[in-house]
PDB file of C-alpha atoms in Angstrom:
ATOM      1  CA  UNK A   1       2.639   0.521   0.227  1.00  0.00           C
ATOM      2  CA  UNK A   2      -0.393   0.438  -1.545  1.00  0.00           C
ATOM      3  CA  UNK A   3      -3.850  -0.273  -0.043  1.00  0.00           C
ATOM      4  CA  UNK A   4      -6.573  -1.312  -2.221  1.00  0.00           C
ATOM      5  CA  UNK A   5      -9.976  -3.295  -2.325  1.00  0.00           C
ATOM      6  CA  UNK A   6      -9.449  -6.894  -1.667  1.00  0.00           C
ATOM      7  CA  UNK A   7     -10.520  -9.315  -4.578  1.00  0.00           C
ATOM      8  CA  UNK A   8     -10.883 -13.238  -4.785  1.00  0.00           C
ATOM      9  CA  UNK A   9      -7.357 -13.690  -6.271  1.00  0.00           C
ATOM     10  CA  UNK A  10      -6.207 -12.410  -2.686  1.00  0.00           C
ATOM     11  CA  UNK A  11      -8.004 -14.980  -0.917  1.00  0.00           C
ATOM     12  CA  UNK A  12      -5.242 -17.735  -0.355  1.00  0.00           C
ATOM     13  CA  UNK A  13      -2.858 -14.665   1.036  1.00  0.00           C
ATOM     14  CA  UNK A  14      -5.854 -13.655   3.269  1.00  0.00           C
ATOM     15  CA  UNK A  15      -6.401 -17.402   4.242  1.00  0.00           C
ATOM     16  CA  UNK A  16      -2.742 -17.632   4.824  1.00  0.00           C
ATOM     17  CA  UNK A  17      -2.178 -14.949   6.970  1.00  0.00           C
ATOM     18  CA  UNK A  18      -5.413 -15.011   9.071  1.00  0.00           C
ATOM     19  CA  UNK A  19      -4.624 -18.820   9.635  1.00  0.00           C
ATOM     20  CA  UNK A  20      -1.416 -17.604  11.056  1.00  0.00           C
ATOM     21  CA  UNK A  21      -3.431 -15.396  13.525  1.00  0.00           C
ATOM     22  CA  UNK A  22      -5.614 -18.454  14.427  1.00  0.00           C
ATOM     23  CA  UNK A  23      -3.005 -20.659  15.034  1.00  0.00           C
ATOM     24  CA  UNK A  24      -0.219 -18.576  17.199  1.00  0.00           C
ATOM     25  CA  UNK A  25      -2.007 -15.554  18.104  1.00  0.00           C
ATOM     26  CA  UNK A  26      -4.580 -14.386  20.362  1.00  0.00           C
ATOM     27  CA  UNK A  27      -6.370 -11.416  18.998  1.00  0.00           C
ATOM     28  CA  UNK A  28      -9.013 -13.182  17.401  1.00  0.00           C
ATOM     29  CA  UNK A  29     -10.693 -16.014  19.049  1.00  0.00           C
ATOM     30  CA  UNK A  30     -11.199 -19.223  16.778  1.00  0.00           C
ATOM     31  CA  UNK A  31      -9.849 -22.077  17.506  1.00  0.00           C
ATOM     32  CA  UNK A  32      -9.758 -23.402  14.118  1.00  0.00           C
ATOM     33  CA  UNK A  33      -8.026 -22.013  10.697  1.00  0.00           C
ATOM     34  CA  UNK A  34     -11.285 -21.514   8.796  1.00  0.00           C
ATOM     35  CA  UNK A  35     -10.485 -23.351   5.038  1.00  0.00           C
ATOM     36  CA  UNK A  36     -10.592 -21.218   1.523  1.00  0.00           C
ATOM     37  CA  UNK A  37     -14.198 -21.887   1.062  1.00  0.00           C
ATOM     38  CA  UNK A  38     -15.107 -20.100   4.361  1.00  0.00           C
ATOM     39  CA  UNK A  39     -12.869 -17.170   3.520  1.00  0.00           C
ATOM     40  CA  UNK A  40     -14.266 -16.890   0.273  1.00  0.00           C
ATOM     41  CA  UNK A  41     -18.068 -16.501   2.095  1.00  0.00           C
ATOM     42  CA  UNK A  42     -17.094 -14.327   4.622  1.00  0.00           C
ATOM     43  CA  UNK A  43     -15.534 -11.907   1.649  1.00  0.00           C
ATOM     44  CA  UNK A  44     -18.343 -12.163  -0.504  1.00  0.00           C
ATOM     45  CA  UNK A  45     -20.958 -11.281   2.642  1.00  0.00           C
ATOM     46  CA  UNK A  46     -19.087  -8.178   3.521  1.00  0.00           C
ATOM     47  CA  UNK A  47     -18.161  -6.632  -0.391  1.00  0.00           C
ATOM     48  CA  UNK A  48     -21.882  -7.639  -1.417  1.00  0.00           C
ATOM     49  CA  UNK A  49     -23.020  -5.561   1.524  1.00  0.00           C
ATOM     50  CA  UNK A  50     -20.820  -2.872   0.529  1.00  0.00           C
ATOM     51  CA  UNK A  51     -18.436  -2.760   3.188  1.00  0.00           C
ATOM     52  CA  UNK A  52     -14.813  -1.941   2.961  1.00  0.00           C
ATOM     53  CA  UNK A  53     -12.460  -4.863   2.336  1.00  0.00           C
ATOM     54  CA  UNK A  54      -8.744  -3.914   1.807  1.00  0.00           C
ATOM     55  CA  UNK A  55      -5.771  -5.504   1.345  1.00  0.00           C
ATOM     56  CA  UNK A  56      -2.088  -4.239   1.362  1.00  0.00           C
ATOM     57  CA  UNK A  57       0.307  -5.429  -1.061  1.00  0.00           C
ATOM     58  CA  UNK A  58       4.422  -4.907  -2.153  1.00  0.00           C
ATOM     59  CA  UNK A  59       5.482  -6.223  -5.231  1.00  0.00           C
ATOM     60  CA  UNK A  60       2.305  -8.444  -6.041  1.00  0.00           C
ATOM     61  CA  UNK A  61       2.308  -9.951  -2.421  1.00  0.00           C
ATOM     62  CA  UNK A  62      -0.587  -9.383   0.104  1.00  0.00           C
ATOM     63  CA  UNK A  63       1.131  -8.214   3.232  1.00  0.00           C
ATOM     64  CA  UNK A  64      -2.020  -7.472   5.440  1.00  0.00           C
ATOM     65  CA  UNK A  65      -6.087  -7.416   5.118  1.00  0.00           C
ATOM     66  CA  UNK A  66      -8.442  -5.467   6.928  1.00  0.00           C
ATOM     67  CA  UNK A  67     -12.244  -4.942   6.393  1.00  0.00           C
ATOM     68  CA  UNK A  68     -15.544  -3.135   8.397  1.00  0.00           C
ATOM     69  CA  UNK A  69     -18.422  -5.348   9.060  1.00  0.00           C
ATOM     70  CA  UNK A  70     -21.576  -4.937  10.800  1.00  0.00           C
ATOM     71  CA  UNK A  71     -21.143  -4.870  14.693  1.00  0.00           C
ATOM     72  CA  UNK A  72     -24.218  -6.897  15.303  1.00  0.00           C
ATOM     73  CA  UNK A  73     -27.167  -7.662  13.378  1.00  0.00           C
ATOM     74  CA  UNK A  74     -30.027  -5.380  15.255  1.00  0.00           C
ATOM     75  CA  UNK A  75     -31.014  -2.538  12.735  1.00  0.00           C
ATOM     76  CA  UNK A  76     -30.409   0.048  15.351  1.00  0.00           C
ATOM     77  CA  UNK A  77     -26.759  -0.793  15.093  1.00  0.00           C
ATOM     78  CA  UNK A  78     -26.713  -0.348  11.270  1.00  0.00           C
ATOM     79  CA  UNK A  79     -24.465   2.917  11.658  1.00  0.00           C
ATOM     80  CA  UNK A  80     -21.493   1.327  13.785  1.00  0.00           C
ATOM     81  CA  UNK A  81     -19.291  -1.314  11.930  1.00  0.00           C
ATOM     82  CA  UNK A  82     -16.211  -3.410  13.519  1.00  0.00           C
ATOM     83  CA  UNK A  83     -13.068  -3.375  12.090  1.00  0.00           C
ATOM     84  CA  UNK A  84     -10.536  -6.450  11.890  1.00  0.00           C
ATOM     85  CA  UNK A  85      -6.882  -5.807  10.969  1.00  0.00           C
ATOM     86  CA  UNK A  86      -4.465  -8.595  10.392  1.00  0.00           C
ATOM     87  CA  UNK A  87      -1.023  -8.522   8.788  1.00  0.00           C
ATOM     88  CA  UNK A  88       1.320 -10.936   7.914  1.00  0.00           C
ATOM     89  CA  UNK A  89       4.434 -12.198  10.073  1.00  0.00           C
ATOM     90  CA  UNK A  90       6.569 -10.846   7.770  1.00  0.00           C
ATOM     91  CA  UNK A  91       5.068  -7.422   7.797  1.00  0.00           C
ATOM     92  CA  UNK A  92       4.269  -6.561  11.235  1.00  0.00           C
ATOM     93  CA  UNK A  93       5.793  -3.245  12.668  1.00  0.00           C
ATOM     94  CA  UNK A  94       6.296  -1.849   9.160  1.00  0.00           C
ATOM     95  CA  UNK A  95       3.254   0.523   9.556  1.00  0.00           C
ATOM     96  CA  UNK A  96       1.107  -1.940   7.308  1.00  0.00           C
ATOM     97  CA  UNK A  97      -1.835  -2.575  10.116  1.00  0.00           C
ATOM     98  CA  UNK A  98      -1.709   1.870  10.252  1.00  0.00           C
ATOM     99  CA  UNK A  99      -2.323   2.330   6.868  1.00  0.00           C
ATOM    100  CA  UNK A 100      -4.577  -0.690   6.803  1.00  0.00           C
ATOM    101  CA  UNK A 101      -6.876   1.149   9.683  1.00  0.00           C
ATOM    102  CA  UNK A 102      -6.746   4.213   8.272  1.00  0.00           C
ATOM    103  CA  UNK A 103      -7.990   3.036   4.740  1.00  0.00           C
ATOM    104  CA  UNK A 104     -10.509   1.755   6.377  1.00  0.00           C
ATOM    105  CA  UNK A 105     -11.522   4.705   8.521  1.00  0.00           C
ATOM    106  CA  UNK A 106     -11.428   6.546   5.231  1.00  0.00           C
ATOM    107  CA  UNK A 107     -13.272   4.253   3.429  1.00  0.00           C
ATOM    108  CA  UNK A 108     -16.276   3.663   6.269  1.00  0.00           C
ATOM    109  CA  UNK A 109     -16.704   7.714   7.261  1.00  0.00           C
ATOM    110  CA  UNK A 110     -17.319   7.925   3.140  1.00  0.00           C
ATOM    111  CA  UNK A 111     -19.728   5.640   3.158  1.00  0.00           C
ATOM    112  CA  UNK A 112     -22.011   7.453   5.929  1.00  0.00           C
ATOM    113  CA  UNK A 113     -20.745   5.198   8.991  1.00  0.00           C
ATOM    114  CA  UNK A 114     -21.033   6.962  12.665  1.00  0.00           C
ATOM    115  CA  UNK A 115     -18.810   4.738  15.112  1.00  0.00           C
ATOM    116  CA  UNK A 116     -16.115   2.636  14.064  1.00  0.00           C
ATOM    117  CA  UNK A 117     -15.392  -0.367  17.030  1.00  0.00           C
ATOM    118  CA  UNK A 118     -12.435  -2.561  17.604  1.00  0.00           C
ATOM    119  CA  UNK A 119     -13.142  -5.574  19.569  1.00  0.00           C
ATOM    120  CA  UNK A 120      -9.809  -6.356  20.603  1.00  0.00           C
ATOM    121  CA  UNK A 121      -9.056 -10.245  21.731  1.00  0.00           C
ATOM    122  CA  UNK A 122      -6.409 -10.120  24.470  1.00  0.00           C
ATOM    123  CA  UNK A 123      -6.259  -6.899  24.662  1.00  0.00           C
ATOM    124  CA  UNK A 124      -3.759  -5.634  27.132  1.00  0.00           C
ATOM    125  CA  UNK A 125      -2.125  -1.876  27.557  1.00  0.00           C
ATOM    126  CA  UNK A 126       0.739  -3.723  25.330  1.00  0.00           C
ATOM    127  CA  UNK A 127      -1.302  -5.085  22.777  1.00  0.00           C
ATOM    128  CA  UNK A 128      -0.195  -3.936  19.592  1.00  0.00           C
ATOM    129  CA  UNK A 129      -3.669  -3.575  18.597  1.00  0.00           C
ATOM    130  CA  UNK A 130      -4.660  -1.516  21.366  1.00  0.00           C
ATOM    131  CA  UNK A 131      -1.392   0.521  20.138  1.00  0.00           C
ATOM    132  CA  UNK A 132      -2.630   0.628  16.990  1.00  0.00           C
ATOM    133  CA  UNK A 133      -6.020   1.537  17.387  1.00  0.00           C
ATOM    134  CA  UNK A 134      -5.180   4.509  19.956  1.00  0.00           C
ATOM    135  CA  UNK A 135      -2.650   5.695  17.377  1.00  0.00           C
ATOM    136  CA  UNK A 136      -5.569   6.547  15.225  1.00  0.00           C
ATOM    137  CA  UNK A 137      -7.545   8.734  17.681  1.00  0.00           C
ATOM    138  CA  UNK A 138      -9.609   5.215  19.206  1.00  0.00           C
ATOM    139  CA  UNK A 139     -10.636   5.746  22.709  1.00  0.00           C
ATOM    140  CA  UNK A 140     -10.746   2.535  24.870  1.00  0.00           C
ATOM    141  CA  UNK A 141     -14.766   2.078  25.777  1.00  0.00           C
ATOM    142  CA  UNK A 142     -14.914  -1.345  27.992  1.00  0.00           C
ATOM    143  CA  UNK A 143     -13.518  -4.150  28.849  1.00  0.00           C
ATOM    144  CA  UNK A 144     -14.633  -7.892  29.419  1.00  0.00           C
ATOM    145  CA  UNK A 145     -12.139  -9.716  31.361  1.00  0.00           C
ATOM    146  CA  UNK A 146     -11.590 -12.915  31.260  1.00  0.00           C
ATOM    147  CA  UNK A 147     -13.735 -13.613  28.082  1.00  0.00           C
ATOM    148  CA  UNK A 148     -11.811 -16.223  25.687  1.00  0.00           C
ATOM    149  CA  UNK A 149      -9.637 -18.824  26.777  1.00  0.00           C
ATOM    150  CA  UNK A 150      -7.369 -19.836  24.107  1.00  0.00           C
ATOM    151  CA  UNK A 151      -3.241 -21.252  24.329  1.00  0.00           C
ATOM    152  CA  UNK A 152      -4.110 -22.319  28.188  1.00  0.00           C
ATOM    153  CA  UNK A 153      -4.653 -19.008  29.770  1.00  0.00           C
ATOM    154  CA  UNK A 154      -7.346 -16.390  29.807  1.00  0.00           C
ATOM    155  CA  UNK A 155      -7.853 -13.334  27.647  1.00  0.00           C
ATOM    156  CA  UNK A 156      -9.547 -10.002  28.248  1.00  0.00           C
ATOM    157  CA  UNK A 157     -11.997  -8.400  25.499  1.00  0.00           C
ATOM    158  CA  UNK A 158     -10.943  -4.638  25.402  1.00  0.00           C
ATOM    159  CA  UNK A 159     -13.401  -2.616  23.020  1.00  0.00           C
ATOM    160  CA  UNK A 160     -12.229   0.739  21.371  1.00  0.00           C
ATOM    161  CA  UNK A 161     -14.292   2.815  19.505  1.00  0.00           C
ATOM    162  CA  UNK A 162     -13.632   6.210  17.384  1.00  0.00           C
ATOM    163  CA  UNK A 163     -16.551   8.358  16.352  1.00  0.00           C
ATOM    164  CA  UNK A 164     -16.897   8.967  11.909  1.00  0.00           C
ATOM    165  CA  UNK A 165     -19.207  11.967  10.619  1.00  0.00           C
ATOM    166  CA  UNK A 166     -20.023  13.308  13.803  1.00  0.00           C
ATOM    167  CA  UNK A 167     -20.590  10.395  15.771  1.00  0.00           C
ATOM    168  CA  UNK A 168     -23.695  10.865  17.610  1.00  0.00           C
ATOM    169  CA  UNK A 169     -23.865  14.709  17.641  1.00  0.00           C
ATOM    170  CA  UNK A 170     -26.407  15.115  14.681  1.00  0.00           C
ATOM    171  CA  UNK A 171     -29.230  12.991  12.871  1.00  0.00           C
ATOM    172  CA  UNK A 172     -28.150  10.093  10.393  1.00  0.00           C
ATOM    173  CA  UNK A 173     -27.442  11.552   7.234  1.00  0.00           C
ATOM    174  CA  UNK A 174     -30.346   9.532   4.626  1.00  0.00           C
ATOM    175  CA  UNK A 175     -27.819   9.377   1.818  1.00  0.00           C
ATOM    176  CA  UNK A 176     -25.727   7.056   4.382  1.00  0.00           C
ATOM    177  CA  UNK A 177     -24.964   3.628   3.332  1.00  0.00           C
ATOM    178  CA  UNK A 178     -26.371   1.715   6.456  1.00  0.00           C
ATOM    179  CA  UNK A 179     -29.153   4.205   6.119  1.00  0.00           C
ATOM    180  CA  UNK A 180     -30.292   3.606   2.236  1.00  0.00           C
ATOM    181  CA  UNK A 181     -29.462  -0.325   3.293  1.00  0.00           C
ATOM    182  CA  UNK A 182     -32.124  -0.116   6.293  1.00  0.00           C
ATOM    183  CA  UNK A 183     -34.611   2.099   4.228  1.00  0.00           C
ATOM    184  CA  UNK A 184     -34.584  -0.735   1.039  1.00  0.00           C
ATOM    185  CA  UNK A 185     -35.339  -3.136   3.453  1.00  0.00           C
ATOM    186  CA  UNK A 186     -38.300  -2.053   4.926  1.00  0.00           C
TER     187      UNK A 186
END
């Protein structure tokens, strides 16, 4: 199945199959299918910053999307990015969300990254995120229980992370992305 950077054409698949996630699931927490025009910003933020938005696709369909973002806004942070996998009904335990993670494990160690973090909504031993993510060599790093309430019951935050270049073992590499990002603006 090929993986490949997401573009706007993919949008109304994207839309589509993160609306699905909104609607009936609980890994991420909104309440509310954001519309076309949302989806569109949120791509255009993350590909104009350079990060890694992928998309995999069989016979012209978009089966699943995943892309790295920043994991919160305080320049001290710039080296660890979040990841967000989501795959369509359809496609889900066909390895799609795997190859999805690991293109974008790939694509975020190339690009200078140090951590890569999952913040997994309802996040349970079962999960198949949590499955997913330690499948890939992610290490579970914390839990906040009881930290979305969504489809009448409470859900537990588990976070996951997996070290990239090194992790925290040597000095930031200046050629980085985050790091040429944080030097231009200064």
């Amino acid at each position: 199945m090929p993986i490949r950077p997401a573009r706007e054409a993919d949008l109304p698949a994207i839309a589509d199959i993160y609306a699905d996630a909104v609607v009936h699931g609980t890994a991420t927490y909104e309440l509310d299918p954001p519309d076309l025009a949302e989806m569109r910003r949120r791509l255009s933020v993350l590909t104009e910053g350079g990060f890694p938005y992928l998309v995999a696709e069989t016979n012209d369909a978009v089966l699943g999307y995943a892309y790295a973002g920043p994991f919160r806004p305080r320049p001290a942070y710039r080296f660890i990015v979040e990841d967000s996998v989501y795959v369509a009904p359809q496609a889900k335990g066909r390895g799609t969300g795997r190859l999805l993670l690991a293109g974008l494990i790939e694509a975020s160690t190339r690009l200078g990254f140090r951590q890569i973090v999952a913040v997994i909504g309802d996040g349970g031993p079962e999960s198949p995120s949590v499955r997913l993510h330690a499948g890939l060599g992610f290490a579970h790093s914390g839990t906040l229980r009881g930290s979305g309430f969504k489809h009448g019951r409470w859900l537990d935050t588990v976070f996951m992370q997996l070290a990239l270049n090194g992790g925290d073992t040597s000095p930031p590499d200046p050629a980085s992305l985050p790091e040429r990002r944080f030097r231009e603006s200064r």
